[in-house]
Coordinates of C-alpha atoms and ligand atoms in Angstrom, one line a residue:
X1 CA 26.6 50.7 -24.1
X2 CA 27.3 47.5 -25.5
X3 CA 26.8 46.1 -29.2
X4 CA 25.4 42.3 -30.2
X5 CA 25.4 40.8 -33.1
X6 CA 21.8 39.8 -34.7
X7 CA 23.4 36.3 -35.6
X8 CA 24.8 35.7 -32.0
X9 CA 27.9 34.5 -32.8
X10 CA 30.5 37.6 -33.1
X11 CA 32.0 39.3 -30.2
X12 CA 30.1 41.8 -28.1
X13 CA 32.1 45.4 -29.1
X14 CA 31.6 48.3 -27.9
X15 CA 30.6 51.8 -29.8
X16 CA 33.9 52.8 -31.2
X17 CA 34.6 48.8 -32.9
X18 CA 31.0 48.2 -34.1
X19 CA 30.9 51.8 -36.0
X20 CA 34.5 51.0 -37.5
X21 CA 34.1 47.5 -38.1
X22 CA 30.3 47.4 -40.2
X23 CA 29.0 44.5 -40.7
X24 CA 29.4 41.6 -37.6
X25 CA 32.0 38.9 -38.0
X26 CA 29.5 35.9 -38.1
X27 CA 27.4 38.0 -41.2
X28 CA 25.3 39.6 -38.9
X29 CA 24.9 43.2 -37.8
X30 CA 24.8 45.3 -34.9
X31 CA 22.6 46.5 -32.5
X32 CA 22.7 47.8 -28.9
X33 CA 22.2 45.5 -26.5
X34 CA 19.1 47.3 -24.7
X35 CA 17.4 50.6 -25.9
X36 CA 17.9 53.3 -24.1
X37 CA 14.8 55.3 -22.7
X38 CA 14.0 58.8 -23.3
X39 CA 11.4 60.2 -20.7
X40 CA 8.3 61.9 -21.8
X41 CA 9.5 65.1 -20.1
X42 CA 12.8 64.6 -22.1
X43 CA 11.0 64.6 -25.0
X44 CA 8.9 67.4 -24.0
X45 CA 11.8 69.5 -23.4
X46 CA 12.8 69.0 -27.0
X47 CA 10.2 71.3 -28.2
X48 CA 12.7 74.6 -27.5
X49 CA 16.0 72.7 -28.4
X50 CA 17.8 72.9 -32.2
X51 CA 17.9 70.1 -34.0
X52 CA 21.9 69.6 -32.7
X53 CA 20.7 69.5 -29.3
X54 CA 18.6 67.1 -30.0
X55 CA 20.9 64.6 -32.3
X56 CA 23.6 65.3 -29.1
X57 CA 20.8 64.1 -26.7
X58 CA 19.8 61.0 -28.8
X59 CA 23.2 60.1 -29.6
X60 CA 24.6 60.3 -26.9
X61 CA 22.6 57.8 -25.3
X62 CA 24.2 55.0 -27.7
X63 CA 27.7 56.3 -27.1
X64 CA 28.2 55.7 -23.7
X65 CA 31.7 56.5 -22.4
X66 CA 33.6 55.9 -25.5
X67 CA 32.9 59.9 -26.9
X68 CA 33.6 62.6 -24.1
X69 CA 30.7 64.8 -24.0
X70 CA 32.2 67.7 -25.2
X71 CA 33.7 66.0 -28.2
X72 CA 30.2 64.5 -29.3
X73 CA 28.6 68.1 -29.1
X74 CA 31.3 69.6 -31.1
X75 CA 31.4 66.7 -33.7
X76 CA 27.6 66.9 -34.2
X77 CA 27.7 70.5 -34.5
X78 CA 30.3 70.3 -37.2
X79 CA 28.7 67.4 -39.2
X80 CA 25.4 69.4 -39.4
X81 CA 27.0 72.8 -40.0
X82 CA 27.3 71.9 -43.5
X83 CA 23.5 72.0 -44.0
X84 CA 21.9 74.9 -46.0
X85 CA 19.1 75.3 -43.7
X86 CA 18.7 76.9 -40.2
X87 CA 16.3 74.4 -38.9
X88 CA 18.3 71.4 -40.9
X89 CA 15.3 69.0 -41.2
X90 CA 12.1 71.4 -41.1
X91 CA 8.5 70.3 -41.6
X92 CA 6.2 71.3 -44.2
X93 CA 2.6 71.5 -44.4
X94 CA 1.3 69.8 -47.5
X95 CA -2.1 69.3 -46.5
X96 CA -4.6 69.4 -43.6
X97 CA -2.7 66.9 -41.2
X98 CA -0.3 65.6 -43.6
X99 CA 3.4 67.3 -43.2
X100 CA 6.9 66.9 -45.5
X101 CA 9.7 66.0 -43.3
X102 CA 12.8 68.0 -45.8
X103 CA 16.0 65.5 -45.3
X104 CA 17.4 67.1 -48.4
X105 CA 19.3 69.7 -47.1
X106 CA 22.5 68.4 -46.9
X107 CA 25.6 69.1 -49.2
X108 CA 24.7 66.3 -51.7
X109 CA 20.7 66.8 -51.6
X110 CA 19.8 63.8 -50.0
X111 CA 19.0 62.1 -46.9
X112 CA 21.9 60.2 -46.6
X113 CA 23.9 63.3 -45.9
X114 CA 22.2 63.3 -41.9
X115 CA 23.9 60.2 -41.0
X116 CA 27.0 60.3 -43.5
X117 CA 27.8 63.9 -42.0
X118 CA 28.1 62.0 -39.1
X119 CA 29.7 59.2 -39.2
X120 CA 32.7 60.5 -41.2
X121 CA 33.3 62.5 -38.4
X122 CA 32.9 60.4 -35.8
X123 CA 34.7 57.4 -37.4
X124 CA 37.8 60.2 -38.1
X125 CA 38.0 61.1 -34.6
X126 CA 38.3 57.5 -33.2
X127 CA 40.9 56.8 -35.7
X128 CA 43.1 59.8 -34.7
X129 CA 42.7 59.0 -31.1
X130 CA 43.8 55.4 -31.5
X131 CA 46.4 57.0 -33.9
X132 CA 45.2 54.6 -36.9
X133 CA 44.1 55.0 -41.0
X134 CA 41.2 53.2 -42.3
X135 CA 40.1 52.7 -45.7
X136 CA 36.6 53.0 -47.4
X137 CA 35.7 51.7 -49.9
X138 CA 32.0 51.3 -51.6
X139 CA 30.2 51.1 -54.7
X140 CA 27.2 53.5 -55.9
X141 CA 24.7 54.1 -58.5
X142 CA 24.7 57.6 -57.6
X143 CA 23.6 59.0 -54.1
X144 CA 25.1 56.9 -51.7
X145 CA 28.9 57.8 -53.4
X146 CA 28.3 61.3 -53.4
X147 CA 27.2 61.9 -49.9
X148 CA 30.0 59.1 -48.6
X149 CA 32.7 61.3 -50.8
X150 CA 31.8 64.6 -49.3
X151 CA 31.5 63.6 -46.1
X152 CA 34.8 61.6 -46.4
X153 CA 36.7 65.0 -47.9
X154 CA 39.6 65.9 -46.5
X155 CA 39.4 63.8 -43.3
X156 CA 42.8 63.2 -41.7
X157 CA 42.9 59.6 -41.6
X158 CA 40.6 57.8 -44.0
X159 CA 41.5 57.6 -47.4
X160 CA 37.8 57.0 -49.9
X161 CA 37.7 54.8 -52.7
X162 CA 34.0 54.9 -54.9
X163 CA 33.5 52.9 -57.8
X164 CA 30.2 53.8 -59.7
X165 CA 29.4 52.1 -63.1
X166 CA 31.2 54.6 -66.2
X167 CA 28.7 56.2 -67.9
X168 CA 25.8 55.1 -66.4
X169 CA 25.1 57.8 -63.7
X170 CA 23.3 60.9 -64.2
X171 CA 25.5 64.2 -65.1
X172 CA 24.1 65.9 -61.8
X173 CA 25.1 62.5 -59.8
X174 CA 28.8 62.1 -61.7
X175 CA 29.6 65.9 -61.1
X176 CA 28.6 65.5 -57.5
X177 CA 31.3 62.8 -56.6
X178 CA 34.0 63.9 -59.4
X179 CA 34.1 67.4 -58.7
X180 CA 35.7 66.8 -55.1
X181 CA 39.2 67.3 -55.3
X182 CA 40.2 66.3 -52.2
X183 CA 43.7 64.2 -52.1
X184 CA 41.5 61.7 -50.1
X185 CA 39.1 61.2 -52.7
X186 CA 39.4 58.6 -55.4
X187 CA 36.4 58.3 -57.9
X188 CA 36.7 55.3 -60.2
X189 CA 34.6 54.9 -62.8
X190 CA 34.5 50.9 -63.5
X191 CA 33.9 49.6 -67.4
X192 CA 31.2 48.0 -66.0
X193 CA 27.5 48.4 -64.5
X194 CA 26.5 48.7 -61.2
X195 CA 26.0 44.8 -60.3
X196 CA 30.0 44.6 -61.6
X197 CA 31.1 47.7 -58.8
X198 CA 28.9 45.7 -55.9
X199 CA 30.9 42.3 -56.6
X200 CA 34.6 43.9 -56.9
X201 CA 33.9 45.8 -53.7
X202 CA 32.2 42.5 -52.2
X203 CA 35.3 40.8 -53.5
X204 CA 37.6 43.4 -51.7
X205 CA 36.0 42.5 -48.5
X206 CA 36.3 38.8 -48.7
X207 CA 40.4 39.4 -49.3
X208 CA 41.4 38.9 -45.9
X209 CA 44.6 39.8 -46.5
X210 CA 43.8 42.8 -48.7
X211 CA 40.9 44.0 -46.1
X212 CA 43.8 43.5 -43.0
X213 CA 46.6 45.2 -45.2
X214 CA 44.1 48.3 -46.2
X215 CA 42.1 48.5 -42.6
X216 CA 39.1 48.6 -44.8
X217 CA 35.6 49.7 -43.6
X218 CA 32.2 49.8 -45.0
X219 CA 29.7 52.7 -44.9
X220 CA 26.8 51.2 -46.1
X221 CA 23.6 51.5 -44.7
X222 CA 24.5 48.5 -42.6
X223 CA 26.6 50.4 -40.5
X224 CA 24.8 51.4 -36.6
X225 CA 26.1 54.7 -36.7
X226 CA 24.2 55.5 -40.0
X227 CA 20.8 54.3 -38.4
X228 CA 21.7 56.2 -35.3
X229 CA 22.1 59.6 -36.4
X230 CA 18.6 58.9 -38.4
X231 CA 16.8 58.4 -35.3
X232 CA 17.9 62.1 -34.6
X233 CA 14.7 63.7 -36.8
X234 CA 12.1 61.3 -35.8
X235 CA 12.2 62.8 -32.6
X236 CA 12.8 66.3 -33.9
X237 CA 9.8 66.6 -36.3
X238 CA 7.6 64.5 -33.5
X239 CA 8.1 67.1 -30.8
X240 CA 7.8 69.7 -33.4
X241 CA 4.3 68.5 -33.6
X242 CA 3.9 67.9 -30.2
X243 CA 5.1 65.1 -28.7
X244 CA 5.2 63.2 -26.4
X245 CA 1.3 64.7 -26.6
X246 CA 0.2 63.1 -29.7
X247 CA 1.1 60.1 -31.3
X248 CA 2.5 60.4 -34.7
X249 CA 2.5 58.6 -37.9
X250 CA 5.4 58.5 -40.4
X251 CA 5.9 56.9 -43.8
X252 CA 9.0 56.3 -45.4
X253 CA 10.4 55.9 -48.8
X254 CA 11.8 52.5 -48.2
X255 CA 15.1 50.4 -49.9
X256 CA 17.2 48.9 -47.7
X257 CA 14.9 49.6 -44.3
X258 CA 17.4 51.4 -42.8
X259 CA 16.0 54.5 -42.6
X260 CA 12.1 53.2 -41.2
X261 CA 14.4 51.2 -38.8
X262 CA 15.8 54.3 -37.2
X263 CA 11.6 54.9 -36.6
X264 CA 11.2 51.7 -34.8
X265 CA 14.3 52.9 -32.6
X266 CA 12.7 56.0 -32.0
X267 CA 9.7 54.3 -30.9
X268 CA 11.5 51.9 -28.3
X269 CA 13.2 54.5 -26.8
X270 CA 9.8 55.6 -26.0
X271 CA 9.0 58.3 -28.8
X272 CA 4.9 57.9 -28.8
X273 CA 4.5 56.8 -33.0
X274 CA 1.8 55.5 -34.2
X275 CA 2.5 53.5 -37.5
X276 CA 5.1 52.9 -39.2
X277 CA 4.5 53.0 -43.5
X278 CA 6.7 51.1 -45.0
X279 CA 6.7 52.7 -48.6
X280 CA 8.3 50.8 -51.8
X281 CA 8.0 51.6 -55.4
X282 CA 7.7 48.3 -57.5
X283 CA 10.1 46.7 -55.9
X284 CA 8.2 46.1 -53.1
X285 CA 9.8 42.5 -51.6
X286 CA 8.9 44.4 -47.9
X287 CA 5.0 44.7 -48.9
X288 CA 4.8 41.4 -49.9
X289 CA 5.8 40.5 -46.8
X290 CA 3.8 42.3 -44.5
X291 CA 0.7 41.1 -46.4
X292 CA 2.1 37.6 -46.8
X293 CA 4.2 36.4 -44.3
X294 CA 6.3 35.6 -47.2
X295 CA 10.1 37.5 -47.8
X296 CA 10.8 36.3 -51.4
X297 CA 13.5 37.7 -53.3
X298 CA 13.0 38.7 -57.1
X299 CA 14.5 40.7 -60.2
X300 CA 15.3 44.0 -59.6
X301 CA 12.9 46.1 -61.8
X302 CA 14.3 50.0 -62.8
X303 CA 12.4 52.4 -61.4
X304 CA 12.2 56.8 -61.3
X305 CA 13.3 56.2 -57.6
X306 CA 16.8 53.9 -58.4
X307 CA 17.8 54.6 -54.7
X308 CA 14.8 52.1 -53.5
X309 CA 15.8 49.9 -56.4
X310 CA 16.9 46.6 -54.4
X311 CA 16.3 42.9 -54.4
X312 CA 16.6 42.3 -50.7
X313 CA 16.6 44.4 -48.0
X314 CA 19.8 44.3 -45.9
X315 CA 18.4 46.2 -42.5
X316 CA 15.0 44.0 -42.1
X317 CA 17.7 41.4 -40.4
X318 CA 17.2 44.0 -37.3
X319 CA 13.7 44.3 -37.1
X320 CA 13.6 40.3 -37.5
X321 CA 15.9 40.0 -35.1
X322 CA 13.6 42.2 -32.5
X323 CA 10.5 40.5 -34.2
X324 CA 11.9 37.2 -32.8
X325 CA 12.3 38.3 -29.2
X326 CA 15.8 39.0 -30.2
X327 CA 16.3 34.9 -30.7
X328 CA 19.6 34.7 -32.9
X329 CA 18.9 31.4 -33.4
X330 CA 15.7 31.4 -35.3
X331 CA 16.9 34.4 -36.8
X332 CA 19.7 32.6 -38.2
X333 CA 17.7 29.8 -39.5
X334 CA 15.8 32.2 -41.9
X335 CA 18.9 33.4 -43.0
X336 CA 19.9 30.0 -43.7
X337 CA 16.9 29.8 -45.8
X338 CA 17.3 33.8 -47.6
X339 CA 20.7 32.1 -48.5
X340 CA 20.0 28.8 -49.4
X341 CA 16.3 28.9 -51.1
X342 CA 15.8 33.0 -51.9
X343 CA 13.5 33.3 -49.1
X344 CA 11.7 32.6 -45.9
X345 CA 8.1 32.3 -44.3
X346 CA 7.6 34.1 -41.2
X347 CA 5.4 32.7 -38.3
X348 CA 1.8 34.1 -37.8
X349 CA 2.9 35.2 -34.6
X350 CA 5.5 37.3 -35.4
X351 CA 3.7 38.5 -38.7
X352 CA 1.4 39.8 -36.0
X353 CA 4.1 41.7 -34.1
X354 CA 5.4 43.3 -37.1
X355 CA 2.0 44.4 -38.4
X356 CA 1.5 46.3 -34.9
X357 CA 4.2 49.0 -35.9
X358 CA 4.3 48.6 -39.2
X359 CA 2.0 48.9 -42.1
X360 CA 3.5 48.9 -45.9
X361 CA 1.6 49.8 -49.5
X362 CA 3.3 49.9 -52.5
X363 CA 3.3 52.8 -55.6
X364 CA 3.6 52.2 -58.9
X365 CA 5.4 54.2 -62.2
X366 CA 1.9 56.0 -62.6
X367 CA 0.7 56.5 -58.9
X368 CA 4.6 57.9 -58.7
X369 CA 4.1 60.5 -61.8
X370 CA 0.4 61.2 -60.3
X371 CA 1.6 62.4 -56.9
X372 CA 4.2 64.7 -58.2
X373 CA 2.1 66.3 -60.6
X374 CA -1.2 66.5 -57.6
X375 CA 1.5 68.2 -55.0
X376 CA 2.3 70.3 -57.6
X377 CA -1.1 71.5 -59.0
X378 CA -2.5 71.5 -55.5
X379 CA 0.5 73.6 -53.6
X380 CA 3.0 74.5 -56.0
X381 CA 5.4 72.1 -54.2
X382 CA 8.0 69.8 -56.3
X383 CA 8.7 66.9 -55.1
X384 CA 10.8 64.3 -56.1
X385 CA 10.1 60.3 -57.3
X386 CA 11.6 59.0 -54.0
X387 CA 9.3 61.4 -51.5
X388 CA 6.3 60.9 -53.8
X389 CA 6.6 57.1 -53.3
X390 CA 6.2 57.8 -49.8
X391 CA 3.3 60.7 -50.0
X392 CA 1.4 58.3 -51.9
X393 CA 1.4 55.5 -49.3
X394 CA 0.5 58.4 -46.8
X395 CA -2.6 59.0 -48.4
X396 CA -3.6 55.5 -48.8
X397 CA -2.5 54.8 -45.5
X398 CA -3.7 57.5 -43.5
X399 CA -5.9 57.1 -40.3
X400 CA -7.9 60.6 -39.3
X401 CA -7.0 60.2 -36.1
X402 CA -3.4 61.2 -36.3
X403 CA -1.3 63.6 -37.9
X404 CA 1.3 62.0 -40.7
X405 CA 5.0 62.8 -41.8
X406 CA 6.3 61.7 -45.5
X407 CA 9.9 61.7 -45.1
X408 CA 11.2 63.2 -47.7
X409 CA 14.4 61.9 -49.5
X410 CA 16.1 63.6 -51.9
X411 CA 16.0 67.3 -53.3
X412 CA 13.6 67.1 -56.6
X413 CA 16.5 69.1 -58.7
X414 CA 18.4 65.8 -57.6
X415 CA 16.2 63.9 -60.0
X416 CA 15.1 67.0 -62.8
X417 CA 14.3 64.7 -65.7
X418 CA 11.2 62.6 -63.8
X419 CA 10.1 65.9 -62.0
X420 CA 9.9 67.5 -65.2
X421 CA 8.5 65.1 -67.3
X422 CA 5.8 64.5 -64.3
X423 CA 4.8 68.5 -63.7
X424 CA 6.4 70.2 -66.8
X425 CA 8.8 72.0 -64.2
X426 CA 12.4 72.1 -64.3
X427 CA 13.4 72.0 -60.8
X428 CA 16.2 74.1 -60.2
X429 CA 19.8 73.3 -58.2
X430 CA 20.4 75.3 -55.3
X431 CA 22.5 78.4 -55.1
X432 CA 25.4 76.0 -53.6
X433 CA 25.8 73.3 -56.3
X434 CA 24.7 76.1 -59.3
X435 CA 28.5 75.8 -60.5
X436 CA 28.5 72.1 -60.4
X437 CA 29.0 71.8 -64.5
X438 CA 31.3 74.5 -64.4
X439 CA 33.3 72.0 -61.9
X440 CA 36.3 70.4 -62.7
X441 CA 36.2 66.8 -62.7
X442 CA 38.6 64.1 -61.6
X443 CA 38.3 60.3 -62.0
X444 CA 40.0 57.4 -63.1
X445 CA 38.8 54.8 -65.7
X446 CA 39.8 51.4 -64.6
X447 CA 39.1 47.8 -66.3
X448 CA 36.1 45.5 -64.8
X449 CA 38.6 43.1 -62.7
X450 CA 39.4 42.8 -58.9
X451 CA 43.0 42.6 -59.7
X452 CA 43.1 46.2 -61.4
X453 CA 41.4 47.9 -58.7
X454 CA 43.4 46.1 -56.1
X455 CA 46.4 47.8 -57.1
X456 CA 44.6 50.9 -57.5
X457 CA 44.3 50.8 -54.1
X458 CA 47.0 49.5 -52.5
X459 CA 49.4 51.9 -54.6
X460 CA 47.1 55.0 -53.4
X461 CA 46.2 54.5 -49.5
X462 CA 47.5 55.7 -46.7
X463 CA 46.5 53.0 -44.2
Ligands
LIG501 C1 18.9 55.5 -49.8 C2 17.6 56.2 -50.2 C3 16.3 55.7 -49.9 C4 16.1 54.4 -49.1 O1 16.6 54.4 -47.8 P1 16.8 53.0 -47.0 O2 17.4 53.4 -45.7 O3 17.8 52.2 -47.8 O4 15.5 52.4 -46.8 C5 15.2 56.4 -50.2 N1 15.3 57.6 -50.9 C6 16.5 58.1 -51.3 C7 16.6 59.3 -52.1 C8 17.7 57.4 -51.0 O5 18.9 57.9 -51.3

């Protein structure tokens, strides 16, 4: 299995380089070269395998030769070992027809754990077998640093710088990144905000002499081996509602359309889904578009679900990309245009293509507070501001016909101050992470300039 860039102009690579290396060398990113198929008895068959056999199948698929068999099993058994839950992503019933899809129960309470679970691992055995070190390094306003650093713990050859804006997390998310101890891990809390983290680390990458003398990599939801291992529970909760016998619906809490594109995946390699929902809170660039035809970038606006807080979205260059008949080069002349003018228009023909798998409604502060408290009163079920984005577009989205799945996001004790103030519930952390302000913590205040953290770095990395 091969790997082409969406901008056509960076070398073909192969699974090992495009997991290691992000983000393409011509700006673009990655994607396989065809989709592989998964036959409707396949996918039958799935109904009586765990939800490792599955990922192993799926995965393996994407892998090719580069990962012997027996390693991939044993590296996907590991990275999901670590969650605290027998079925790791099970479905719930929330209504007649209308099922919870848990992604929350991973080490850090969020979805991001599936796929960073996975790719620490993977990305540590390729460097031990080609006897190398890499660096990571990334910025976060909370959840994508804490699942990164966990997964990152203690691996043999990768060495994890975060920076996350000093004093502007929440407790829960500052204690779940500084309270790893790990001689790997280096939390650095910038005197800055979160836009200040984004452009050091952005400035670390453009350092070619820095980013050659650190071997640094990126796990950012741009990386393919995120959006494969997220493919993994599209076909797990679909055949745990009987696929390939019924098509299924899904909606998805959507920021940087990384996770909904793992969906589309799913449904070229013949996984039989209906619609896709693309579901933003206010920030909802991706809605406009759909309706529009228009991608226009605006203001970010603060919402009670930060991690769908974002001004563009990074992983709608793939489904573009397939929108386009996989053209690079009318997918590079929007780019051209994202860049140049802070948007683009998209054809009536390909707005049609899009709107055949996709569908996209946007919830507002209220319709957000609304949802948690009805799941609540209704079932007794919390949930929190990111997975009630998507239960609301559910509802308004939902055609009789076929069953629907909410993905659900993050853990509501994960965000306790909007769960209470919506349902007058404290929701409570698991038995695992009940010590967590009990913790020690350990992190490094460093001044807001690339120069600082530079040194920071170079004087602490292996690589
Ligand atoms: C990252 C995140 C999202 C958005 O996922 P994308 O893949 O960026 O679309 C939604 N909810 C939570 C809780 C997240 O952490």
């Amino acid at each position: 299995m091969k790997y082409i860039s969406t901008r056509g102009d960076a070398p073909v690579l192969g699974f090992c380089d495009a997991v290691l290396g992000g983000l393409a060398d011509d700006g673009g990113l990655y994607l396989p070269q065809t989709w592989p198929q998964i036959s409707q008895d396949e996918i039958a068959s799935f109904a009586n395998k765990t939800f490792s056999e599955i990922a192993f199948a799926i995965i393996s698929r994407f892998t090719g030769d580069e990962i012997a068999p027996n390693e991939l099993k044993a590296i996907v058994e590991e990275a999901y070992s670590s969650f605290n839950h027998p079925s790791i992503t099970p479905l719930v019933e929330l209504e007649p027809s209308h099922f919870v899809l848990e992604l929350f129960h991973g080490p850090t309470l969020a979805f991001k754990d599936v796929a960073m679970q996975f790719l620490a691992l993977v990305m540590d055995h390729i460097l031990v077998k080609r006897q190398q070190r890499a660096t990571i390094i990334g910025a976060t306003s909370g959840d994508t640093g804490s699942a990164a650093i966990e997964a990152f713990r203690g691996r043999d050859n990768i060495d994890i710088f975060i920076l996350h804006p000093y004093g502007r997390t929440s407790e829960v998310q500052r204690r779940q990144m500084t309270s790893v101890l790990d001689d790997n891990v280096y939390n650095i809390a910038l005197k800055g905000n979160f836009d200040d983290c984004q452009t050091i680390v952005k400035g670390l990458f453009g350092n070619k002499k820095f980013r050659q003398r650190t071997a640094l990599s990126g796990v950012n939801s741009i990386n393919w081996g995120r959006i494969l291992a997220q493919i993994t529970y599209y076909f797990k909760a679909a055949s745990d509602l009987g696929a390939p016998n019924r098509e299924i619906d899904f909606s998805v809490p959507t920021g940087n359309f990384g996770d909904i594109f793992a969906g589309f995946a799913a449904k070229q390699m013949g996984l039989p889904i209906g619609k896709l929902n693309i579901a933003t809170n206010e920030n909802d660039i991706l809605v406009r578009t759909i309706d529009s035809g228009k991608y226009e970038a605006s203001g970010v606006k603060p919402t009670t679900s930060p991690s769908m807080d974002i001004q563009v979205s990074s992983n709608f260059e793939r489904l573009l990309f397939e929108a386009l008949g996989r053209n690079d080069e009318d997918l590079c002349r929007l780019m051209d245009s994202l860049k140049q003018s802070g948007g683009f228009s998209i054809s009536k023909d390909v707005l049609s293509v899009l709107r055949k798998d996709f569908a996209a409604l946007k919830a507002d502060e209220d319709q957000v507070v609304a949802t948690m408290k009805d799941c609540y009163l209704q079932s007794g079920y919390l949930i929190d501001p990111h997975t009630a984005v998507g239960v609301f577009v559910a509802r308004g989205l939902k055609d009789s016909d076929r069953q629907m799945v909410s993905l659900s996001t993050a853990h509501p004790a994960k965000f306790p101050d909007a769960v209470k103030n919506a349902t007058g519930v404290m929701p409570a952390l698991p038995y695992f992470l009940a010590d967590l302000f009990e913790k020690p913590e350990q992190y490094d205040i460093l001044e807001n300039e690339q120069k600082v953290i530079e040194k920071y770095i170079l004087d602490r990395t292996r690589a």
